[in-house]
PDB file of C-alpha atoms in Angstrom:
ATOM      1  CA  UNK A   1      -0.064  -0.029  -0.074  1.00 43.00           C
ATOM      2  CA  UNK A   2       1.263   3.384  -0.867  1.00 40.00           C
ATOM      3  CA  UNK A   3       2.253   5.367   2.328  1.00 40.00           C
ATOM      4  CA  UNK A   4       0.174   8.625   2.732  1.00 43.00           C
ATOM      5  CA  UNK A   5       2.161  11.727   2.114  1.00 44.00           C
ATOM      6  CA  UNK A   6       1.356  14.651   4.455  1.00 45.00           C
ATOM      7  CA  UNK A   7       0.650  17.924   2.757  1.00 44.00           C
ATOM      8  CA  UNK A   8       3.118  20.746   2.821  1.00 40.00           C
ATOM      9  CA  UNK A   9       1.712  23.592   4.891  1.00 38.00           C
ATOM     10  CA  UNK A  10       3.850  26.028   3.136  1.00 37.00           C
ATOM     11  CA  UNK A  11       2.141  26.352  -0.306  1.00 34.00           C
ATOM     12  CA  UNK A  12       3.679  29.768  -0.735  1.00 33.00           C
ATOM     13  CA  UNK A  13       6.739  30.963   1.175  1.00 30.00           C
ATOM     14  CA  UNK A  14       6.242  34.382   0.030  1.00 28.00           C
ATOM     15  CA  UNK A  15       3.066  34.575   2.074  1.00 32.00           C
ATOM     16  CA  UNK A  16       4.169  32.903   5.099  1.00 35.00           C
ATOM     17  CA  UNK A  17       2.379  34.760   7.939  1.00 32.00           C
ATOM     18  CA  UNK A  18       4.519  36.166  10.838  1.00 36.00           C
ATOM     19  CA  UNK A  19       2.251  35.976  13.839  1.00 36.00           C
ATOM     20  CA  UNK A  20       4.308  37.995  16.271  1.00 34.00           C
ATOM     21  CA  UNK A  21       2.463  36.716  19.366  1.00 36.00           C
ATOM     22  CA  UNK A  22       4.881  37.543  22.219  1.00 37.00           C
ATOM     23  CA  UNK A  23       2.532  36.411  25.091  1.00 41.00           C
ATOM     24  CA  UNK A  24       1.744  33.400  23.129  1.00 44.00           C
ATOM     25  CA  UNK A  25       5.421  32.703  22.470  1.00 45.00           C
ATOM     26  CA  UNK A  26       6.430  33.137  25.986  1.00 46.00           C
ATOM     27  CA  UNK A  27       3.592  30.942  27.288  1.00 46.00           C
ATOM     28  CA  UNK A  28       4.139  28.028  24.865  1.00 48.00           C
ATOM     29  CA  UNK A  29       7.818  28.350  25.233  1.00 49.00           C
ATOM     30  CA  UNK A  30       7.161  27.370  28.998  1.00 50.00           C
ATOM     31  CA  UNK A  31       5.004  24.528  27.885  1.00 48.00           C
ATOM     32  CA  UNK A  32       7.752  23.327  25.573  1.00 47.00           C
ATOM     33  CA  UNK A  33      10.275  23.562  28.229  1.00 49.00           C
ATOM     34  CA  UNK A  34       8.271  21.585  30.718  1.00 48.00           C
ATOM     35  CA  UNK A  35       7.430  18.789  28.200  1.00 44.00           C
ATOM     36  CA  UNK A  36      11.026  18.352  26.992  1.00 40.00           C
ATOM     37  CA  UNK A  37      12.122  18.061  30.692  1.00 40.00           C
ATOM     38  CA  UNK A  38       9.608  15.387  31.284  1.00 34.00           C
ATOM     39  CA  UNK A  39       8.558  17.088  34.547  1.00 28.00           C
ATOM     40  CA  UNK A  40       7.616  15.227  37.597  1.00 29.00           C
ATOM     41  CA  UNK A  41       7.860  18.251  39.761  1.00 30.00           C
ATOM     42  CA  UNK A  42       9.652  21.662  39.825  1.00 27.00           C
ATOM     43  CA  UNK A  43      13.141  20.933  38.489  1.00 24.00           C
ATOM     44  CA  UNK A  44      15.689  23.554  37.818  1.00 26.00           C
ATOM     45  CA  UNK A  45      16.438  24.450  34.000  1.00 28.00           C
ATOM     46  CA  UNK A  46      17.833  21.417  32.103  1.00 25.00           C
ATOM     47  CA  UNK A  47      21.524  21.162  31.493  1.00 26.00           C
ATOM     48  CA  UNK A  48      22.707  20.347  28.119  1.00 27.00           C
ATOM     49  CA  UNK A  49      23.806  16.769  27.054  1.00 26.00           C
ATOM     50  CA  UNK A  50      26.669  16.891  24.508  1.00 28.00           C
ATOM     51  CA  UNK A  51      27.746  14.053  22.507  1.00 26.00           C
ATOM     52  CA  UNK A  52      31.216  12.639  22.828  1.00 30.00           C
ATOM     53  CA  UNK A  53      33.704  14.187  20.309  1.00 31.00           C
ATOM     54  CA  UNK A  54      33.560  10.939  18.294  1.00 33.00           C
ATOM     55  CA  UNK A  55      30.396  10.365  16.169  1.00 39.00           C
ATOM     56  CA  UNK A  56      27.532   9.021  18.198  1.00 42.00           C
ATOM     57  CA  UNK A  57      26.929   5.962  15.932  1.00 48.00           C
ATOM     58  CA  UNK A  58      29.938   3.671  15.813  1.00 40.00           C
ATOM     59  CA  UNK A  59      28.769   2.202  12.540  1.00 38.00           C
ATOM     60  CA  UNK A  60      29.705   5.394  10.686  1.00 46.00           C
ATOM     61  CA  UNK A  61      32.758   6.202  12.852  1.00 42.00           C
ATOM     62  CA  UNK A  62      35.306   4.868  10.487  1.00 42.00           C
ATOM     63  CA  UNK A  63      35.538   7.041   7.325  1.00 44.00           C
ATOM     64  CA  UNK A  64      36.241   5.144   4.090  1.00 47.00           C
ATOM     65  CA  UNK A  65      39.319   5.990   2.310  1.00 43.00           C
ATOM     66  CA  UNK A  66      38.306   7.974  -0.925  1.00 46.00           C
ATOM     67  CA  UNK A  67      39.610  10.617  -3.110  1.00 47.00           C
ATOM     68  CA  UNK A  68      36.135  12.185  -3.350  1.00 50.00           C
ATOM     69  CA  UNK A  69      36.076  15.007  -0.973  1.00 58.00           C
ATOM     70  CA  UNK A  70      32.634  16.579  -1.826  1.00 76.00           C
ATOM     71  CA  UNK A  71      30.153  16.939   1.046  1.00 84.00           C
ATOM     72  CA  UNK A  72      26.831  15.443   1.293  1.00 87.00           C
ATOM     73  CA  UNK A  73      24.147  17.477  -0.589  1.00 90.00           C
ATOM     74  CA  UNK A  74      21.221  18.892   1.037  1.00 92.00           C
ATOM     75  CA  UNK A  75      18.982  16.879  -1.121  1.00 93.00           C
ATOM     76  CA  UNK A  76      20.731  13.610   0.056  1.00 93.00           C
ATOM     77  CA  UNK A  77      20.231  14.577   3.802  1.00 94.00           C
ATOM     78  CA  UNK A  78      16.791  15.357   3.202  1.00 95.00           C
ATOM     79  CA  UNK A  79      16.021  12.252   1.279  1.00 94.00           C
ATOM     80  CA  UNK A  80      17.236  10.329   4.465  1.00 95.00           C
ATOM     81  CA  UNK A  81      14.497  11.918   6.341  1.00 96.00           C
ATOM     82  CA  UNK A  82      11.754  11.137   4.036  1.00 95.00           C
ATOM     83  CA  UNK A  83       8.578   9.551   5.335  1.00 94.00           C
ATOM     84  CA  UNK A  84       8.555  10.871   8.876  1.00 96.00           C
ATOM     85  CA  UNK A  85       5.771  13.266   9.876  1.00 96.00           C
ATOM     86  CA  UNK A  86       6.003  16.026  12.358  1.00 97.00           C
ATOM     87  CA  UNK A  87       2.869  18.350  13.215  1.00 97.00           C
ATOM     88  CA  UNK A  88       2.310  22.169  13.260  1.00 94.00           C
ATOM     89  CA  UNK A  89      -0.490  24.726  12.984  1.00 93.00           C
ATOM     90  CA  UNK A  90      -1.498  26.503   9.944  1.00 90.00           C
ATOM     91  CA  UNK A  91      -4.212  28.846   8.963  1.00 87.00           C
ATOM     92  CA  UNK A  92      -6.954  28.240   6.386  1.00 85.00           C
ATOM     93  CA  UNK A  93      -4.366  29.067   3.565  1.00 86.00           C
ATOM     94  CA  UNK A  94      -1.959  26.264   4.759  1.00 85.00           C
ATOM     95  CA  UNK A  95       0.455  28.920   6.126  1.00 85.00           C
ATOM     96  CA  UNK A  96       2.535  28.217   9.117  1.00 85.00           C
ATOM     97  CA  UNK A  97       1.446  30.244  12.257  1.00 86.00           C
ATOM     98  CA  UNK A  98       4.677  31.256  13.576  1.00 81.00           C
ATOM     99  CA  UNK A  99       5.490  32.275  17.241  1.00 77.00           C
ATOM    100  CA  UNK A 100       7.770  34.883  18.769  1.00 73.00           C
ATOM    101  CA  UNK A 101      10.744  33.577  20.879  1.00 64.00           C
ATOM    102  CA  UNK A 102      10.516  34.684  24.447  1.00 64.00           C
ATOM    103  CA  UNK A 103      12.408  37.965  23.907  1.00 65.00           C
ATOM    104  CA  UNK A 104      10.690  38.677  20.541  1.00 63.00           C
ATOM    105  CA  UNK A 105      13.683  38.903  18.513  1.00 66.00           C
ATOM    106  CA  UNK A 106      12.478  36.418  15.838  1.00 72.00           C
ATOM    107  CA  UNK A 107       9.682  34.122  14.860  1.00 78.00           C
ATOM    108  CA  UNK A 108       9.747  30.497  14.551  1.00 84.00           C
ATOM    109  CA  UNK A 109       7.792  27.672  13.422  1.00 86.00           C
ATOM    110  CA  UNK A 110       6.936  25.077  16.148  1.00 91.00           C
ATOM    111  CA  UNK A 111       6.979  21.279  15.027  1.00 95.00           C
ATOM    112  CA  UNK A 112       5.708  18.574  17.231  1.00 96.00           C
ATOM    113  CA  UNK A 113       6.551  14.883  17.032  1.00 97.00           C
ATOM    114  CA  UNK A 114       3.355  14.040  18.732  1.00 96.00           C
ATOM    115  CA  UNK A 115      -0.063  15.338  17.275  1.00 96.00           C
ATOM    116  CA  UNK A 116      -1.342  15.905  20.851  1.00 96.00           C
ATOM    117  CA  UNK A 117       1.333  18.484  21.518  1.00 96.00           C
ATOM    118  CA  UNK A 118       0.359  20.093  18.223  1.00 95.00           C
ATOM    119  CA  UNK A 119      -3.283  20.180  19.446  1.00 95.00           C
ATOM    120  CA  UNK A 120      -2.183  21.754  22.704  1.00 94.00           C
ATOM    121  CA  UNK A 121      -0.438  24.506  20.525  1.00 92.00           C
ATOM    122  CA  UNK A 122      -3.459  24.907  18.486  1.00 92.00           C
ATOM    123  CA  UNK A 123      -5.553  25.465  21.471  1.00 92.00           C
ATOM    124  CA  UNK A 124      -3.071  28.254  22.672  1.00 89.00           C
ATOM    125  CA  UNK A 125      -3.283  29.888  19.176  1.00 88.00           C
ATOM    126  CA  UNK A 126      -7.155  29.867  19.443  1.00 88.00           C
ATOM    127  CA  UNK A 127      -7.180  31.466  22.697  1.00 87.00           C
ATOM    128  CA  UNK A 128      -4.802  34.330  21.879  1.00 83.00           C
ATOM    129  CA  UNK A 129      -5.490  34.925  18.283  1.00 80.00           C
ATOM    130  CA  UNK A 130      -9.313  35.652  17.726  1.00 80.00           C
ATOM    131  CA  UNK A 131      -8.979  35.903  13.958  1.00 81.00           C
ATOM    132  CA  UNK A 132      -7.613  32.351  13.852  1.00 82.00           C
ATOM    133  CA  UNK A 133     -10.137  30.634  16.120  1.00 82.00           C
ATOM    134  CA  UNK A 134     -12.242  29.136  13.204  1.00 83.00           C
ATOM    135  CA  UNK A 135      -9.309  28.932  10.693  1.00 86.00           C
ATOM    136  CA  UNK A 136      -6.354  27.559  12.402  1.00 90.00           C
ATOM    137  CA  UNK A 137      -5.637  23.669  12.312  1.00 93.00           C
ATOM    138  CA  UNK A 138      -3.123  20.944  12.976  1.00 95.00           C
ATOM    139  CA  UNK A 139      -1.251  19.737   9.690  1.00 95.00           C
ATOM    140  CA  UNK A 140       1.350  17.244   9.121  1.00 95.00           C
ATOM    141  CA  UNK A 141       4.633  17.989   7.376  1.00 95.00           C
ATOM    142  CA  UNK A 142       7.381  15.631   6.557  1.00 96.00           C
ATOM    143  CA  UNK A 143      10.919  15.990   7.851  1.00 96.00           C
ATOM    144  CA  UNK A 144      12.421  16.047   4.443  1.00 95.00           C
ATOM    145  CA  UNK A 145      10.308  19.114   3.593  1.00 94.00           C
ATOM    146  CA  UNK A 146      11.199  20.845   7.033  1.00 93.00           C
ATOM    147  CA  UNK A 147      14.712  20.154   6.291  1.00 93.00           C
ATOM    148  CA  UNK A 148      14.598  21.955   2.695  1.00 92.00           C
ATOM    149  CA  UNK A 149      12.800  24.723   4.259  1.00 88.00           C
ATOM    150  CA  UNK A 150      15.562  25.192   6.915  1.00 84.00           C
ATOM    151  CA  UNK A 151      18.050  25.371   4.191  1.00 75.00           C
ATOM    152  CA  UNK A 152      16.032  28.232   2.657  1.00 76.00           C
ATOM    153  CA  UNK A 153      16.472  30.060   6.080  1.00 77.00           C
ATOM    154  CA  UNK A 154      13.034  29.145   7.681  1.00 78.00           C
ATOM    155  CA  UNK A 155      13.358  28.946  11.589  1.00 84.00           C
ATOM    156  CA  UNK A 156      12.148  25.923  13.348  1.00 87.00           C
ATOM    157  CA  UNK A 157      11.883  24.587  16.834  1.00 90.00           C
ATOM    158  CA  UNK A 158      11.229  20.889  17.584  1.00 94.00           C
ATOM    159  CA  UNK A 159       9.189  19.877  20.428  1.00 94.00           C
ATOM    160  CA  UNK A 160      10.141  16.051  21.008  1.00 95.00           C
ATOM    161  CA  UNK A 161       8.191  13.044  22.559  1.00 96.00           C
ATOM    162  CA  UNK A 162       8.948  13.401  26.192  1.00 94.00           C
ATOM    163  CA  UNK A 163       8.441   9.660  26.518  1.00 95.00           C
ATOM    164  CA  UNK A 164      11.591   9.333  24.139  1.00 96.00           C
ATOM    165  CA  UNK A 165      13.483  11.974  26.094  1.00 94.00           C
ATOM    166  CA  UNK A 166      12.972   9.748  29.136  1.00 92.00           C
ATOM    167  CA  UNK A 167      13.976   6.843  27.198  1.00 93.00           C
ATOM    168  CA  UNK A 168      17.246   8.610  26.050  1.00 93.00           C
ATOM    169  CA  UNK A 169      18.252   9.666  29.461  1.00 92.00           C
ATOM    170  CA  UNK A 170      17.722   6.203  30.826  1.00 89.00           C
ATOM    171  CA  UNK A 171      20.040   4.726  28.327  1.00 89.00           C
ATOM    172  CA  UNK A 172      22.576   7.490  29.235  1.00 83.00           C
ATOM    173  CA  UNK A 173      22.036   6.700  32.807  1.00 76.00           C
ATOM    174  CA  UNK A 174      21.384  10.389  33.120  1.00 60.00           C
ATOM    175  CA  UNK A 175      19.025  12.131  35.658  1.00 59.00           C
ATOM    176  CA  UNK A 176      15.552  12.790  34.249  1.00 59.00           C
ATOM    177  CA  UNK A 177      15.859  16.237  35.861  1.00 65.00           C
ATOM    178  CA  UNK A 178      18.992  16.902  33.782  1.00 68.00           C
ATOM    179  CA  UNK A 179      17.065  17.353  30.608  1.00 74.00           C
ATOM    180  CA  UNK A 180      18.321  16.270  26.999  1.00 85.00           C
ATOM    181  CA  UNK A 181      19.369  18.657  24.237  1.00 88.00           C
ATOM    182  CA  UNK A 182      17.588  17.980  20.854  1.00 93.00           C
ATOM    183  CA  UNK A 183      15.221  15.482  19.511  1.00 96.00           C
ATOM    184  CA  UNK A 184      16.493  11.890  20.700  1.00 96.00           C
ATOM    185  CA  UNK A 185      17.267   9.192  18.031  1.00 97.00           C
ATOM    186  CA  UNK A 186      18.534   5.681  18.493  1.00 96.00           C
ATOM    187  CA  UNK A 187      20.855   3.254  16.574  1.00 95.00           C
ATOM    188  CA  UNK A 188      22.416  -0.056  16.697  1.00 93.00           C
ATOM    189  CA  UNK A 189      25.308  -1.683  14.676  1.00 89.00           C
ATOM    190  CA  UNK A 190      23.270  -4.947  14.829  1.00 90.00           C
ATOM    191  CA  UNK A 191      20.740  -3.501  12.365  1.00 92.00           C
ATOM    192  CA  UNK A 192      22.867  -2.277   9.559  1.00 91.00           C
ATOM    193  CA  UNK A 193      21.387  -3.646   6.302  1.00 89.00           C
ATOM    194  CA  UNK A 194      23.127  -4.345   3.096  1.00 88.00           C
ATOM    195  CA  UNK A 195      20.772  -4.530  -0.079  1.00 82.00           C
ATOM    196  CA  UNK A 196      22.399  -5.001  -3.493  1.00 80.00           C
ATOM    197  CA  UNK A 197      25.188  -2.617  -3.474  1.00 82.00           C
ATOM    198  CA  UNK A 198      23.726  -0.261  -1.010  1.00 86.00           C
ATOM    199  CA  UNK A 199      24.243  -0.134   2.550  1.00 90.00           C
ATOM    200  CA  UNK A 200      21.614   1.247   5.098  1.00 93.00           C
ATOM    201  CA  UNK A 201      22.137   2.473   8.729  1.00 94.00           C
ATOM    202  CA  UNK A 202      18.698   2.739  10.372  1.00 96.00           C
ATOM    203  CA  UNK A 203      18.138   5.507  12.812  1.00 97.00           C
ATOM    204  CA  UNK A 204      14.954   5.351  14.905  1.00 98.00           C
ATOM    205  CA  UNK A 205      12.910   8.034  16.720  1.00 97.00           C
ATOM    206  CA  UNK A 206      11.419   5.427  19.171  1.00 97.00           C
ATOM    207  CA  UNK A 207      13.322   3.336  21.542  1.00 95.00           C
ATOM    208  CA  UNK A 208      10.282   0.887  21.381  1.00 95.00           C
ATOM    209  CA  UNK A 209      10.904   0.476  17.672  1.00 96.00           C
ATOM    210  CA  UNK A 210      14.552  -0.323  17.765  1.00 95.00           C
ATOM    211  CA  UNK A 211      14.114  -2.706  20.675  1.00 92.00           C
ATOM    212  CA  UNK A 212      11.712  -4.702  18.485  1.00 92.00           C
ATOM    213  CA  UNK A 213      13.945  -4.774  15.750  1.00 93.00           C
ATOM    214  CA  UNK A 214      16.795  -5.885  17.851  1.00 91.00           C
ATOM    215  CA  UNK A 215      14.756  -8.599  19.257  1.00 88.00           C
ATOM    216  CA  UNK A 216      14.467 -10.165  15.853  1.00 86.00           C
ATOM    217  CA  UNK A 217      18.143 -10.210  15.136  1.00 81.00           C
ATOM    218  CA  UNK A 218      19.301 -12.854  17.717  1.00 67.00           C
ATOM    219  CA  UNK A 219      18.584 -14.210  21.049  1.00 62.00           C
ATOM    220  CA  UNK A 220      21.577 -12.382  22.393  1.00 52.00           C
ATOM    221  CA  UNK A 221      19.815  -9.013  21.747  1.00 51.00           C
ATOM    222  CA  UNK A 222      16.754 -10.114  23.889  1.00 55.00           C
ATOM    223  CA  UNK A 223      16.003  -9.493  27.451  1.00 56.00           C
ATOM    224  CA  UNK A 224      17.534  -6.992  30.056  1.00 58.00           C
ATOM    225  CA  UNK A 225      20.674  -6.798  28.000  1.00 63.00           C
ATOM    226  CA  UNK A 226      18.943  -5.317  24.940  1.00 69.00           C
ATOM    227  CA  UNK A 227      19.754  -1.733  25.810  1.00 74.00           C
ATOM    228  CA  UNK A 228      23.526  -2.355  25.549  1.00 77.00           C
ATOM    229  CA  UNK A 229      23.132  -2.538  21.821  1.00 84.00           C
ATOM    230  CA  UNK A 230      21.379   0.755  21.564  1.00 91.00           C
ATOM    231  CA  UNK A 231      23.227   4.123  21.016  1.00 93.00           C
ATOM    232  CA  UNK A 232      21.706   7.477  21.507  1.00 94.00           C
ATOM    233  CA  UNK A 233      22.204  10.792  19.834  1.00 94.00           C
ATOM    234  CA  UNK A 234      20.154  13.876  19.044  1.00 95.00           C
ATOM    235  CA  UNK A 235      18.708  14.600  15.628  1.00 96.00           C
ATOM    236  CA  UNK A 236      20.188  18.031  15.333  1.00 94.00           C
ATOM    237  CA  UNK A 237      23.668  16.888  15.899  1.00 94.00           C
ATOM    238  CA  UNK A 238      23.444  13.861  13.651  1.00 95.00           C
ATOM    239  CA  UNK A 239      22.105  16.136  10.731  1.00 94.00           C
ATOM    240  CA  UNK A 240      25.017  18.677  11.334  1.00 93.00           C
ATOM    241  CA  UNK A 241      27.503  15.778  11.137  1.00 93.00           C
ATOM    242  CA  UNK A 242      25.975  14.604   7.869  1.00 93.00           C
ATOM    243  CA  UNK A 243      26.019  18.095   6.613  1.00 91.00           C
ATOM    244  CA  UNK A 244      29.706  18.391   7.029  1.00 91.00           C
ATOM    245  CA  UNK A 245      30.757  14.915   6.214  1.00 86.00           C
ATOM    246  CA  UNK A 246      32.116  13.925   2.866  1.00 79.00           C
ATOM    247  CA  UNK A 247      30.843  11.400   0.417  1.00 78.00           C
ATOM    248  CA  UNK A 248      31.749   7.640   1.132  1.00 77.00           C
ATOM    249  CA  UNK A 249      32.290   8.645   4.783  1.00 81.00           C
ATOM    250  CA  UNK A 250      29.680   6.301   6.055  1.00 84.00           C
ATOM    251  CA  UNK A 251      27.295   9.087   7.062  1.00 91.00           C
ATOM    252  CA  UNK A 252      25.594   8.902   3.783  1.00 91.00           C
ATOM    253  CA  UNK A 253      24.233   5.528   4.778  1.00 93.00           C
ATOM    254  CA  UNK A 254      21.820   6.775   7.517  1.00 95.00           C
ATOM    255  CA  UNK A 255      18.289   6.482   7.050  1.00 95.00           C
ATOM    256  CA  UNK A 256      15.642   7.576   9.455  1.00 97.00           C
ATOM    257  CA  UNK A 257      12.850   5.144  10.228  1.00 97.00           C
ATOM    258  CA  UNK A 258       9.342   6.643  10.754  1.00 96.00           C
ATOM    259  CA  UNK A 259       7.838   5.945  14.073  1.00 95.00           C
ATOM    260  CA  UNK A 260       6.032   2.637  14.173  1.00 93.00           C
ATOM    261  CA  UNK A 261       7.717   1.135  11.089  1.00 93.00           C
ATOM    262  CA  UNK A 262      10.327  -1.513  10.586  1.00 93.00           C
ATOM    263  CA  UNK A 263      13.429  -0.690   8.690  1.00 93.00           C
ATOM    264  CA  UNK A 264      12.743  -3.529   6.155  1.00 91.00           C
ATOM    265  CA  UNK A 265       9.167  -1.927   5.504  1.00 91.00           C
ATOM    266  CA  UNK A 266      10.702   1.668   5.079  1.00 93.00           C
ATOM    267  CA  UNK A 267      13.503   0.663   2.872  1.00 89.00           C
ATOM    268  CA  UNK A 268      11.193  -1.195   0.620  1.00 88.00           C
ATOM    269  CA  UNK A 269       9.005   1.820   0.242  1.00 88.00           C
ATOM    270  CA  UNK A 270      11.629   4.318  -0.599  1.00 84.00           C
ATOM    271  CA  UNK A 271      13.343   1.901  -3.017  1.00 81.00           C
ATOM    272  CA  UNK A 272      10.164   1.555  -4.849  1.00 79.00           C
ATOM    273  CA  UNK A 273       9.531   5.362  -4.836  1.00 68.00           C
TER     274      UNK A 273
END
């Protein structure tokens, strides 16, 4: 069955509305902070968890020797993100509703990994913007579309799934109160796929998905020791590393698996496309 393709809420970049809602931005910024810190009480501001100097994923940590020094193109990076949807709020013309950052210096688009968080954002928009009460709506947009808009200079902020933040912190043996910098992603060397002449290194947005995949690989990957085969990084750091990496370095093999899908299913879909 052909996978559904979320519509692009930016039908016309030239008419993107800049809703400078300072109060909305400040209030929702607090909601974002609360969610990403996975609050269980009143905790101090989160500290930032930085990846080690080496790449977060061991499977791509050893560059291949090559004479080709060209970096990965934006199109290649975007293609690796294809198929995964995030959610935002648009008006009736499918234009992003942007919010101001807390100091009002710039406007940003808020992208939620959970639809329920986008619905909460929508409720705040309707509360503060009377003219949008009947027009605003939650819409999906794929990460490859988001990435290409970012390349064009559109500013975004991701709102991760708080459950996955908790999962990532547990894998890092970090205190939940310390917070996590970015959108958690998960990878394992045991799930690298070679199909014909192509090598795929799956990256997952949900710990539950990668655990399910690992449980199929071998009995050694089952049970309490399953987590030792999982590495954690942030989407933002991985994308930055891809952008500055050369072709044939191994980073071009990364492919991001949409939540709820197996890597075999997703790879089959993109190869057919």
